[in-house]
PDB file of C-alpha atoms and ligand atoms in Angstrom:
ATOM      1  CA  MET F   1      -0.341   0.032   0.475  1.00  0.00           C
ATOM      2  CA  GLN F   2       0.929   3.193  -0.873  1.00  0.00           C
ATOM      3  CA  ILE F   3       0.860   6.063   1.340  1.00  0.00           C
ATOM      4  CA  ILE F   4       0.381   9.773  -0.302  1.00  0.00           C
ATOM      5  CA  ARG F   5       0.842  12.994   1.534  1.00  0.00           C
ATOM      6  CA  THR F   6      -0.147  15.506  -1.440  1.00  0.00           C
ATOM      7  CA  VAL F   7      -3.662  15.769  -3.802  1.00  0.00           C
ATOM      8  CA  ASP F   8      -1.415  16.923  -7.037  1.00  0.00           C
ATOM      9  CA  ASP F   9      -0.377  13.115  -6.583  1.00  0.00           C
ATOM     10  CA  LEU F  10      -3.644  12.022  -5.338  1.00  0.00           C
ATOM     11  CA  ARG F  11      -5.090  13.179  -8.589  1.00  0.00           C
ATOM     12  CA  ARG F  12      -1.682  11.333 -10.342  1.00  0.00           C
ATOM     13  CA  TRP F  13      -3.139   8.144  -8.651  1.00  0.00           C
ATOM     14  CA  SER F  14      -6.069   8.487  -9.621  1.00  0.00           C
ATOM     15  CA  ARG F  15      -5.782   9.707 -12.914  1.00  0.00           C
ATOM     16  CA  ALA F  16      -3.233   6.615 -13.778  1.00  0.00           C
ATOM     17  CA  SER F  17      -5.471   4.155 -12.042  1.00  0.00           C
ATOM     18  CA  ARG F  18      -8.827   4.777 -15.053  1.00  0.00           C
ATOM     19  CA  SER F  19      -6.641   5.026 -17.664  1.00  0.00           C
ATOM     20  CA  THR F  20      -7.315   1.482 -18.073  1.00  0.00           C
ATOM     21  CA  PRO F  21     -11.004   1.440 -19.302  1.00  0.00           C
ATOM     22  CA  GLY F  22     -13.201   0.363 -16.890  1.00  0.00           C
ATOM     23  CA  ASN F  23     -10.534   0.381 -14.220  1.00  0.00           C
ATOM     24  CA  MET F  24     -12.564   1.782 -10.903  1.00  0.00           C
ATOM     25  CA  VAL F  25     -11.715   4.239  -8.189  1.00  0.00           C
ATOM     26  CA  GLY F  26     -12.949   4.243  -4.908  1.00  0.00           C
ATOM     27  CA  LEU F  27     -12.028   6.187  -2.055  1.00  0.00           C
ATOM     28  CA  VAL F  28     -12.784   5.713   1.849  1.00  0.00           C
ATOM     29  CA  PRO F  29     -13.060   8.862   3.678  1.00  0.00           C
ATOM     30  CA  THR F  30     -12.333   8.026   7.799  1.00  0.00           C
ATOM     31  CA  MET F  31     -10.704  10.816  10.759  1.00  0.00           C
ATOM     32  CA  GLY F  32      -8.555   7.586  11.227  1.00  0.00           C
ATOM     33  CA  ALA F  33      -8.549   5.767  14.132  1.00  0.00           C
ATOM     34  CA  LEU F  34     -10.290   3.001  12.213  1.00  0.00           C
ATOM     35  CA  HIS F  35     -12.392  -0.376  13.239  1.00  0.00           C
ATOM     36  CA  ALA F  36     -14.259  -2.888  11.674  1.00  0.00           C
ATOM     37  CA  GLY F  37     -17.265  -0.499  10.411  1.00  0.00           C
ATOM     38  CA  HIS F  38     -14.386   0.966   8.944  1.00  0.00           C
ATOM     39  CA  ALA F  39     -13.078  -1.742   7.815  1.00  0.00           C
ATOM     40  CA  SER F  40     -16.765  -2.511   5.886  1.00  0.00           C
ATOM     41  CA  LEU F  41     -16.168   0.086   4.014  1.00  0.00           C
ATOM     42  CA  ILE F  42     -12.754  -0.415   2.357  1.00  0.00           C
ATOM     43  CA  ARG F  43     -14.129  -4.390   1.665  1.00  0.00           C
ATOM     44  CA  ALA F  44     -17.455  -2.331  -0.197  1.00  0.00           C
ATOM     45  CA  ALA F  45     -15.282  -0.819  -2.274  1.00  0.00           C
ATOM     46  CA  ARG F  46     -12.117  -3.708  -2.559  1.00  0.00           C
ATOM     47  CA  ASP F  47     -15.626  -5.009  -4.333  1.00  0.00           C
ATOM     48  CA  ALA F  48     -17.790  -2.392  -6.489  1.00  0.00           C
ATOM     49  CA  CYS F  49     -13.576  -1.156  -8.021  1.00  0.00           C
ATOM     50  CA  THR F  50     -10.628  -2.391  -9.067  1.00  0.00           C
ATOM     51  CA  HIS F  51      -8.580   0.456  -7.189  1.00  0.00           C
ATOM     52  CA  VAL F  52      -9.123   1.841  -3.519  1.00  0.00           C
ATOM     53  CA  ALA F  53      -7.737   4.951  -1.843  1.00  0.00           C
ATOM     54  CA  VAL F  54      -9.309   5.592   2.089  1.00  0.00           C
ATOM     55  CA  SER F  55      -7.679   9.084   3.038  1.00  0.00           C
ATOM     56  CA  LEU F  56      -6.927   9.377   6.671  1.00  0.00           C
ATOM     57  CA  PHE F  57      -7.306  13.451   8.452  1.00  0.00           C
ATOM     58  CA  VAL F  58      -9.207  14.448  11.185  1.00  0.00           C
ATOM     59  CA  ASN F  59     -10.677  17.886   9.041  1.00  0.00           C
ATOM     60  CA  PRO F  60      -9.932  20.983  11.418  1.00  0.00           C
ATOM     61  CA  THR F  61     -13.148  22.789  10.445  1.00  0.00           C
ATOM     62  CA  GLN F  62     -15.640  19.684  11.006  1.00  0.00           C
ATOM     63  CA  PHE F  63     -15.279  20.980  14.801  1.00  0.00           C
ATOM     64  CA  GLY F  64     -16.692  23.465  17.360  1.00  0.00           C
ATOM     65  CA  PRO F  65     -15.210  24.938  19.366  1.00  0.00           C
ATOM     66  CA  GLY F  66     -14.930  23.126  22.781  1.00  0.00           C
ATOM     67  CA  GLU F  67     -15.372  20.098  20.823  1.00  0.00           C
ATOM     68  CA  ASP F  68     -12.651  16.623  20.291  1.00  0.00           C
ATOM     69  CA  TYR F  69     -10.668  17.558  17.305  1.00  0.00           C
ATOM     70  CA  SER F  70      -7.120  18.351  20.535  1.00  0.00           C
ATOM     71  CA  ARG F  71      -8.127  14.567  21.555  1.00  0.00           C
ATOM     72  CA  TYR F  72      -9.863  12.892  18.988  1.00  0.00           C
ATOM     73  CA  PRO F  73      -7.861   9.749  18.459  1.00  0.00           C
ATOM     74  CA  ARG F  74      -5.054   9.507  15.944  1.00  0.00           C
ATOM     75  CA  SER F  75      -3.408   5.913  15.421  1.00  0.00           C
ATOM     76  CA  PHE F  76      -1.470   5.920  12.390  1.00  0.00           C
ATOM     77  CA  ASP F  77       0.331   2.745  12.574  1.00  0.00           C
ATOM     78  CA  ALA F  78      -2.426   1.007  13.212  1.00  0.00           C
ATOM     79  CA  ASP F  79      -4.984   2.378  11.021  1.00  0.00           C
ATOM     80  CA  CYS F  80      -2.242   2.077   8.101  1.00  0.00           C
ATOM     81  CA  ALA F  81      -1.707  -2.043   9.354  1.00  0.00           C
ATOM     82  CA  LEU F  82      -5.411  -2.346   9.166  1.00  0.00           C
ATOM     83  CA  ALA F  83      -6.092  -0.452   5.143  1.00  0.00           C
ATOM     84  CA  GLU F  84      -3.323  -2.244   4.496  1.00  0.00           C
ATOM     85  CA  ARG F  85      -5.203  -5.306   5.150  1.00  0.00           C
ATOM     86  CA  GLU F  86      -8.400  -5.323   3.911  1.00  0.00           C
ATOM     87  CA  GLY F  87      -7.223  -4.572   0.509  1.00  0.00           C
ATOM     88  CA  ALA F  88      -6.781  -0.154  -0.156  1.00  0.00           C
ATOM     89  CA  ASP F  89      -4.124   0.921  -2.833  1.00  0.00           C
ATOM     90  CA  VAL F  90      -3.510   4.185  -1.802  1.00  0.00           C
ATOM     91  CA  LEU F  91      -3.625   5.723   2.379  1.00  0.00           C
ATOM     92  CA  PHE F  92      -3.842   9.569   1.466  1.00  0.00           C
ATOM     93  CA  ALA F  93      -3.602  11.381   4.874  1.00  0.00           C
ATOM     94  CA  PRO F  94      -2.428  15.124   3.491  1.00  0.00           C
ATOM     95  CA  SER F  95      -1.680  17.698   6.609  1.00  0.00           C
ATOM     96  CA  VAL F  96      -3.843  20.356   7.580  1.00  0.00           C
ATOM     97  CA  ASP F  97      -1.629  22.513   5.198  1.00  0.00           C
ATOM     98  CA  GLU F  98      -2.330  20.148   2.747  1.00  0.00           C
ATOM     99  CA  LEU F  99      -5.716  20.634   2.833  1.00  0.00           C
ATOM    100  CA  TYR F 100      -6.093  24.142   3.253  1.00  0.00           C
ATOM    101  CA  PRO F 101      -3.419  25.731   1.811  1.00  0.00           C
ATOM    102  CA  ASN F 102      -4.553  29.212   2.717  1.00  0.00           C
ATOM    103  CA  GLY F 103      -5.860  28.350   6.635  1.00  0.00           C
ATOM    104  CA  PRO F 104      -9.079  26.499   8.063  1.00  0.00           C
ATOM    105  CA  ALA F 105     -11.067  27.477   5.223  1.00  0.00           C
ATOM    106  CA  SER F 106     -11.089  30.877   2.769  1.00  0.00           C
ATOM    107  CA  THR F 107     -14.301  28.622   1.089  1.00  0.00           C
ATOM    108  CA  PHE F 108     -16.278  26.436   2.405  1.00  0.00           C
ATOM    109  CA  VAL F 109     -19.275  24.334   0.844  1.00  0.00           C
ATOM    110  CA  ASP F 110     -22.454  24.847   2.954  1.00  0.00           C
ATOM    111  CA  ILE F 111     -25.841  23.562   2.294  1.00  0.00           C
ATOM    112  CA  ALA F 112     -28.287  25.937   2.667  1.00  0.00           C
ATOM    113  CA  GLY F 113     -31.046  24.049   5.480  1.00  0.00           C
ATOM    114  CA  LEU F 114     -29.597  20.769   5.103  1.00  0.00           C
ATOM    115  CA  GLY F 115     -26.641  21.544   6.820  1.00  0.00           C
ATOM    116  CA  ASP F 116     -28.389  22.792   9.752  1.00  0.00           C
ATOM    117  CA  ARG F 117     -30.994  19.780  10.745  1.00  0.00           C
ATOM    118  CA  LEU F 118     -29.711  16.798  12.943  1.00  0.00           C
ATOM    119  CA  ASP F 119     -26.413  17.314  14.464  1.00  0.00           C
ATOM    120  CA  GLY F 120     -25.785  20.456  12.082  1.00  0.00           C
ATOM    121  CA  ALA F 121     -28.094  21.951  15.044  1.00  0.00           C
ATOM    122  CA  SER F 122     -26.626  20.885  17.846  1.00  0.00           C
ATOM    123  CA  ARG F 123     -22.922  21.276  16.426  1.00  0.00           C
ATOM    124  CA  PRO F 124     -23.634  24.660  13.918  1.00  0.00           C
ATOM    125  CA  GLY F 125     -21.179  24.302  10.931  1.00  0.00           C
ATOM    126  CA  HIS F 126     -20.511  20.761  11.840  1.00  0.00           C
ATOM    127  CA  PHE F 127     -21.521  20.009   8.609  1.00  0.00           C
ATOM    128  CA  ARG F 128     -20.284  22.199   6.555  1.00  0.00           C
ATOM    129  CA  GLY F 129     -16.820  21.338   7.559  1.00  0.00           C
ATOM    130  CA  VAL F 130     -17.631  17.887   6.183  1.00  0.00           C
ATOM    131  CA  ALA F 131     -19.218  19.275   3.385  1.00  0.00           C
ATOM    132  CA  THR F 132     -15.993  20.970   2.465  1.00  0.00           C
ATOM    133  CA  VAL F 133     -13.820  18.509   3.008  1.00  0.00           C
ATOM    134  CA  VAL F 134     -15.776  16.332   1.485  1.00  0.00           C
ATOM    135  CA  ALA F 135     -15.789  18.697  -1.911  1.00  0.00           C
ATOM    136  CA  LYS F 136     -11.635  18.509  -1.800  1.00  0.00           C
ATOM    137  CA  LEU F 137     -11.554  14.927  -1.641  1.00  0.00           C
ATOM    138  CA  LEU F 138     -13.544  14.365  -3.969  1.00  0.00           C
ATOM    139  CA  ILE F 139     -11.655  17.052  -6.149  1.00  0.00           C
ATOM    140  CA  ALA F 140      -7.963  15.309  -5.752  1.00  0.00           C
ATOM    141  CA  ALA F 141      -9.671  11.699  -6.064  1.00  0.00           C
ATOM    142  CA  GLU F 142     -11.316  12.295  -8.836  1.00  0.00           C
ATOM    143  CA  PRO F 143     -12.942   8.894  -7.044  1.00  0.00           C
ATOM    144  CA  ASP F 144     -16.009   6.952  -9.337  1.00  0.00           C
ATOM    145  CA  ARG F 145     -17.568   5.877  -5.931  1.00  0.00           C
ATOM    146  CA  ALA F 146     -16.690   7.049  -2.015  1.00  0.00           C
ATOM    147  CA  PHE F 147     -18.169   4.909   0.076  1.00  0.00           C
ATOM    148  CA  PHE F 148     -19.595   6.048   4.267  1.00  0.00           C
ATOM    149  CA  GLY F 149     -21.293   4.651   6.800  1.00  0.00           C
ATOM    150  CA  GLN F 150     -24.832   4.375   7.780  1.00  0.00           C
ATOM    151  CA  LYS F 151     -23.765   5.202  11.240  1.00  0.00           C
ATOM    152  CA  ASP F 152     -23.478   9.012  10.066  1.00  0.00           C
ATOM    153  CA  ALA F 153     -27.247   8.770   8.026  1.00  0.00           C
ATOM    154  CA  ALA F 154     -28.037  13.057   8.852  1.00  0.00           C
ATOM    155  CA  GLN F 155     -24.128  13.575   7.001  1.00  0.00           C
ATOM    156  CA  VAL F 156     -24.595  10.873   3.688  1.00  0.00           C
ATOM    157  CA  ALA F 157     -27.299  13.376   3.301  1.00  0.00           C
ATOM    158  CA  VAL F 158     -25.511  16.385   3.502  1.00  0.00           C
ATOM    159  CA  VAL F 159     -23.049  14.951   0.742  1.00  0.00           C
ATOM    160  CA  ARG F 160     -25.566  13.120  -1.592  1.00  0.00           C
ATOM    161  CA  ARG F 161     -26.696  16.766  -1.748  1.00  0.00           C
ATOM    162  CA  MET F 162     -23.446  18.706  -2.291  1.00  0.00           C
ATOM    163  CA  VAL F 163     -22.940  16.115  -5.081  1.00  0.00           C
ATOM    164  CA  ALA F 164     -25.917  16.671  -7.356  1.00  0.00           C
ATOM    165  CA  ASP F 165     -25.744  20.252  -6.317  1.00  0.00           C
ATOM    166  CA  LEU F 166     -22.171  20.545  -7.281  1.00  0.00           C
ATOM    167  CA  GLY F 167     -22.932  17.798 -10.047  1.00  0.00           C
ATOM    168  CA  PHE F 168     -20.072  15.942  -9.128  1.00  0.00           C
ATOM    169  CA  ALA F 169     -19.654  12.744 -10.879  1.00  0.00           C
ATOM    170  CA  THR F 170     -18.867  10.662  -7.891  1.00  0.00           C
ATOM    171  CA  GLU F 171     -22.043   8.654  -6.780  1.00  0.00           C
ATOM    172  CA  ILE F 172     -21.935   8.579  -2.517  1.00  0.00           C
ATOM    173  CA  VAL F 173     -22.495   4.876  -1.057  1.00  0.00           C
ATOM    174  CA  ALA F 174     -23.889   4.326   2.123  1.00  0.00           C
ATOM    175  CA  CYS F 175     -23.323   1.127   3.837  1.00  0.00           C
ATOM    176  CA  PRO F 176     -24.792  -0.968   6.645  1.00  0.00           C
ATOM    177  CA  ILE F 177     -23.874   0.138  10.746  1.00  0.00           C
ATOM    178  CA  VAL F 178     -21.360  -2.453  11.901  1.00  0.00           C
ATOM    179  CA  ARG F 179     -21.724  -3.335  15.748  1.00  0.00           C
ATOM    180  CA  ASP F 180     -20.327  -5.105  18.175  1.00  0.00           C
ATOM    181  CA  ALA F 181     -21.846  -7.955  19.739  1.00  0.00           C
ATOM    182  CA  ASP F 182     -23.784  -6.431  22.102  1.00  0.00           C
ATOM    183  CA  GLY F 183     -25.336  -3.827  19.964  1.00  0.00           C
ATOM    184  CA  LEU F 184     -23.665  -1.285  19.918  1.00  0.00           C
ATOM    185  CA  ALA F 185     -22.409   0.652  16.996  1.00  0.00           C
ATOM    186  CA  LEU F 186     -18.767   1.199  15.864  1.00  0.00           C
ATOM    187  CA  SER F 187     -17.590   4.979  16.703  1.00  0.00           C
ATOM    188  CA  SER F 188     -13.843   5.983  17.211  1.00  0.00           C
ATOM    189  CA  ARG F 189     -15.070   7.915  19.867  1.00  0.00           C
ATOM    190  CA  ASN F 190     -16.832   4.787  21.737  1.00  0.00           C
ATOM    191  CA  ALA F 191     -12.982   5.179  22.637  1.00  0.00           C
ATOM    192  CA  TYR F 192     -13.448   8.097  25.128  1.00  0.00           C
ATOM    193  CA  LEU F 193     -16.341   6.086  27.054  1.00  0.00           C
ATOM    194  CA  SER F 194     -15.483   4.599  30.811  1.00  0.00           C
ATOM    195  CA  PRO F 195     -16.796   1.077  31.666  1.00  0.00           C
ATOM    196  CA  ALA F 196     -20.319   2.570  33.341  1.00  0.00           C
ATOM    197  CA  GLU F 197     -20.259   4.587  30.015  1.00  0.00           C
ATOM    198  CA  ARG F 198     -20.706   1.711  27.819  1.00  0.00           C
ATOM    199  CA  ALA F 199     -22.967   0.138  29.790  1.00  0.00           C
ATOM    200  CA  ARG F 200     -25.628   3.318  29.505  1.00  0.00           C
ATOM    201  CA  ALA F 201     -24.260   4.220  25.683  1.00  0.00           C
ATOM    202  CA  LEU F 202     -26.209   0.797  24.941  1.00  0.00           C
ATOM    203  CA  THR F 203     -29.312   2.556  24.994  1.00  0.00           C
ATOM    204  CA  LEU F 204     -28.665   4.004  22.099  1.00  0.00           C
ATOM    205  CA  SER F 205     -29.349   1.079  19.690  1.00  0.00           C
ATOM    206  CA  ARG F 206     -31.421  -0.143  22.673  1.00  0.00           C
ATOM    207  CA  ALA F 207     -33.483   2.632  21.495  1.00  0.00           C
ATOM    208  CA  ILE F 208     -33.236   1.606  18.236  1.00  0.00           C
ATOM    209  CA  ARG F 209     -34.787  -2.113  18.271  1.00  0.00           C
ATOM    210  CA  ALA F 210     -37.465  -0.946  19.942  1.00  0.00           C
ATOM    211  CA  VAL F 211     -38.163   1.043  16.975  1.00  0.00           C
ATOM    212  CA  GLU F 212     -37.346  -1.872  14.055  1.00  0.00           C
ATOM    213  CA  SER F 213     -39.509  -4.541  16.113  1.00  0.00           C
ATOM    214  CA  LEU F 214     -42.892  -1.662  16.550  1.00  0.00           C
ATOM    215  CA  VAL F 215     -43.040  -1.430  13.265  1.00  0.00           C
ATOM    216  CA  ALA F 216     -42.221  -5.169  12.470  1.00  0.00           C
ATOM    217  CA  GLN F 217     -45.501  -4.857  14.571  1.00  0.00           C
ATOM    218  CA  GLY F 218     -47.443  -2.133  11.911  1.00  0.00           C
ATOM    219  CA  GLU F 219     -46.668   0.724  14.245  1.00  0.00           C
ATOM    220  CA  CYS F 220     -46.000   3.662  11.629  1.00  0.00           C
ATOM    221  CA  ARG F 221     -46.910   6.705  13.328  1.00  0.00           C
ATOM    222  CA  GLY F 222     -44.035   8.936  14.027  1.00  0.00           C
ATOM    223  CA  GLN F 223     -45.079  10.029  17.305  1.00  0.00           C
ATOM    224  CA  MET F 224     -45.517   6.684  18.670  1.00  0.00           C
ATOM    225  CA  LEU F 225     -42.104   5.918  17.752  1.00  0.00           C
ATOM    226  CA  ILE F 226     -40.677   9.004  19.627  1.00  0.00           C
ATOM    227  CA  ALA F 227     -42.137   8.293  22.184  1.00  0.00           C
ATOM    228  CA  SER F 228     -41.685   4.091  22.604  1.00  0.00           C
ATOM    229  CA  ALA F 229     -37.221   5.434  21.760  1.00  0.00           C
ATOM    230  CA  ASP F 230     -37.814   8.191  24.388  1.00  0.00           C
ATOM    231  CA  GLY F 231     -39.053   6.012  26.605  1.00  0.00           C
ATOM    232  CA  VAL F 232     -35.890   3.262  27.293  1.00  0.00           C
ATOM    233  CA  PHE F 233     -34.428   6.325  27.743  1.00  0.00           C
ATOM    234  CA  SER F 234     -36.498   7.340  30.229  1.00  0.00           C
ATOM    235  CA  ASP F 235     -35.574   3.822  31.581  1.00  0.00           C
ATOM    236  CA  ALA F 236     -32.723   3.695  30.668  1.00  0.00           C
ATOM    237  CA  CYS F 237     -32.035   6.517  32.943  1.00  0.00           C
ATOM    238  CA  SER F 238     -34.259   5.231  35.794  1.00  0.00           C
ATOM    239  CA  ALA F 239     -32.038   2.541  35.343  1.00  0.00           C
ATOM    240  CA  PHE F 240     -28.997   3.292  36.559  1.00  0.00           C
ATOM    241  CA  GLY F 241     -29.587   5.934  38.651  1.00  0.00           C
ATOM    242  CA  SER F 242     -26.792   8.002  40.011  1.00  0.00           C
ATOM    243  CA  GLY F 243     -22.936   7.712  37.481  1.00  0.00           C
ATOM    244  CA  PRO F 244     -22.617   9.256  34.289  1.00  0.00           C
ATOM    245  CA  GLU F 245     -25.646  11.414  32.925  1.00  0.00           C
ATOM    246  CA  ILE F 246     -27.615   9.690  29.902  1.00  0.00           C
ATOM    247  CA  ARG F 247     -28.473  13.032  27.947  1.00  0.00           C
ATOM    248  CA  ILE F 248     -31.473  12.699  24.856  1.00  0.00           C
ATOM    249  CA  ASP F 249     -29.641  15.173  21.513  1.00  0.00           C
ATOM    250  CA  TYR F 250     -32.743  14.457  19.479  1.00  0.00           C
ATOM    251  CA  ILE F 251     -34.711  11.219  18.841  1.00  0.00           C
ATOM    252  CA  ALA F 252     -36.184  12.013  15.065  1.00  0.00           C
ATOM    253  CA  LEU F 253     -38.243  10.275  12.491  1.00  0.00           C
ATOM    254  CA  VAL F 254     -37.304  12.272   9.228  1.00  0.00           C
ATOM    255  CA  ASP F 255     -37.156  11.642   5.181  1.00  0.00           C
ATOM    256  CA  TRP F 256     -33.123  10.355   4.968  1.00  0.00           C
ATOM    257  CA  ALA F 257     -33.388  12.734   1.661  1.00  0.00           C
ATOM    258  CA  THR F 258     -34.706  16.006   3.675  1.00  0.00           C
ATOM    259  CA  LEU F 259     -33.939  15.285   6.569  1.00  0.00           C
ATOM    260  CA  LEU F 260     -37.158  17.036   7.814  1.00  0.00           C
ATOM    261  CA  PRO F 261     -39.736  15.417  10.454  1.00  0.00           C
ATOM    262  CA  VAL F 262     -41.989  13.054   9.041  1.00  0.00           C
ATOM    263  CA  GLU F 263     -45.214  12.134  10.595  1.00  0.00           C
ATOM    264  CA  THR F 264     -45.028   8.420   9.016  1.00  0.00           C
ATOM    265  CA  ALA F 265     -42.949   5.631   9.220  1.00  0.00           C
ATOM    266  CA  ALA F 266     -42.775   4.899   4.933  1.00  0.00           C
ATOM    267  CA  PRO F 267     -40.117   2.801   4.094  1.00  0.00           C
ATOM    268  CA  GLY F 268     -36.351   4.440   3.710  1.00  0.00           C
ATOM    269  CA  ALA F 269     -37.621   7.049   6.855  1.00  0.00           C
ATOM    270  CA  LEU F 270     -34.703   7.767   8.649  1.00  0.00           C
ATOM    271  CA  PHE F 271     -34.744   7.034  12.333  1.00  0.00           C
ATOM    272  CA  ALA F 272     -32.518   8.657  14.545  1.00  0.00           C
ATOM    273  CA  VAL F 273     -30.868   9.164  18.453  1.00  0.00           C
ATOM    274  CA  ALA F 274     -28.068  11.552  19.009  1.00  0.00           C
ATOM    275  CA  ALA F 275     -27.482  11.667  22.551  1.00  0.00           C
ATOM    276  CA  TYR F 276     -24.624  12.367  24.991  1.00  0.00           C
ATOM    277  CA  ILE F 277     -23.343   9.372  27.208  1.00  0.00           C
ATOM    278  CA  GLY F 278     -21.692  11.416  30.314  1.00  0.00           C
ATOM    279  CA  ALA F 279     -19.353  14.423  28.172  1.00  0.00           C
ATOM    280  CA  THR F 280     -19.413  12.049  24.679  1.00  0.00           C
ATOM    281  CA  ARG F 281     -22.464  12.120  22.436  1.00  0.00           C
ATOM    282  CA  LEU F 282     -22.959   9.072  20.571  1.00  0.00           C
ATOM    283  CA  ILE F 283     -25.604   8.551  16.729  1.00  0.00           C
ATOM    284  CA  ASP F 284     -27.620   5.668  16.236  1.00  0.00           C
ATOM    285  CA  ASN F 285     -29.921   5.068  13.316  1.00  0.00           C
ATOM    286  CA  THR F 286     -32.230   2.791  11.825  1.00  0.00           C
ATOM    287  CA  ILE F 287     -33.430   3.060   7.341  1.00  0.00           C
ATOM    288  CA  LEU F 288     -37.409   1.993   8.434  1.00  0.00           C
ATOM    289  CA  LYS F 289     -37.946  -0.888   5.982  1.00  0.00           C
TER     290      LYS F 289
HETATM  291  O1  PAF C 301     -17.572  10.613   9.358  1.00  0.00           O
HETATM  292  C1  PAF C 301     -15.759  10.604   8.945  1.00  0.00           C
HETATM  293  O2  PAF C 301     -15.420  10.460   8.608  1.00  0.00           O
HETATM  294  C2  PAF C 301     -15.522  12.464   8.552  1.00  0.00           C
HETATM  295  O3  PAF C 301     -16.930  13.015   8.375  1.00  0.00           O
HETATM  296  C3  PAF C 301     -15.906  12.381   7.414  1.00  0.00           C
HETATM  297  C4  PAF C 301     -16.923  12.486   6.128  1.00  0.00           C
HETATM  298  C5  PAF C 301     -13.626  11.681   7.179  1.00  0.00           C
HETATM  299  C6  PAF C 301     -14.829  13.786   7.377  1.00  0.00           C
HETATM  300  O4  PAF C 301     -13.577  14.243   7.655  1.00  0.00           O
END
């Protein structure tokens, strides 16, 4: 596996890779601290494309003041080993100066409306930073397909809208959420959780499972689904009593493309939760059947 540090080298690699008819370049954008969820994205890219690049860049512009940019887990050697093991051809690991040559950041991509919904409402400017860096990565790598985890479902919606609005030729592929055996959705931020917090973090996936089983029984009223997830959180707060706080950020049933609330759970609707477990903000979701 080749490690590439500059935009020019990445573009040269991508163009050379695609020069043979039928070849396809896949890009897996990441912020590192790679886990089995990222491994599944790399495998999906490997299955669908002839050449695969993984980008590893902790993007400063998607973190708000007081968020975890400086302490975000960084594990370059382990990330290289995982990316190589899963079959990546290239690891693109630029510096901040390489991706933001005029400082972070003189030009932004702002997805009006969509960028302020769900996580964008709680983390102002977050999706502006995500859209900006993903645009830079797509311009640099010119991939045929880019692979994102469905765990960050609002991010997928934002990136899809940006690609449509700006006319990128890249297909955005959303891959299923990967979970630990007990149901916790994999996230690099799970590394922040103490054992007591990790036990409480299961509340998110329990809430999602409760909603999925209600939908399977025929319930499709958004209010009832939201109340059921809310009930799972209330029960967890009572059951755990003292200790790290469990605090709901949002529970929402929305259209996956617009992120606007919907009243009825139609197939393809996104049911999403975000909650603070202690100081760590976690998210989980399901796309309703
Ligand atoms: O999902 C992530 O890890 C990041 O938001 C992304 C897409 C790599 C952009 O920095």
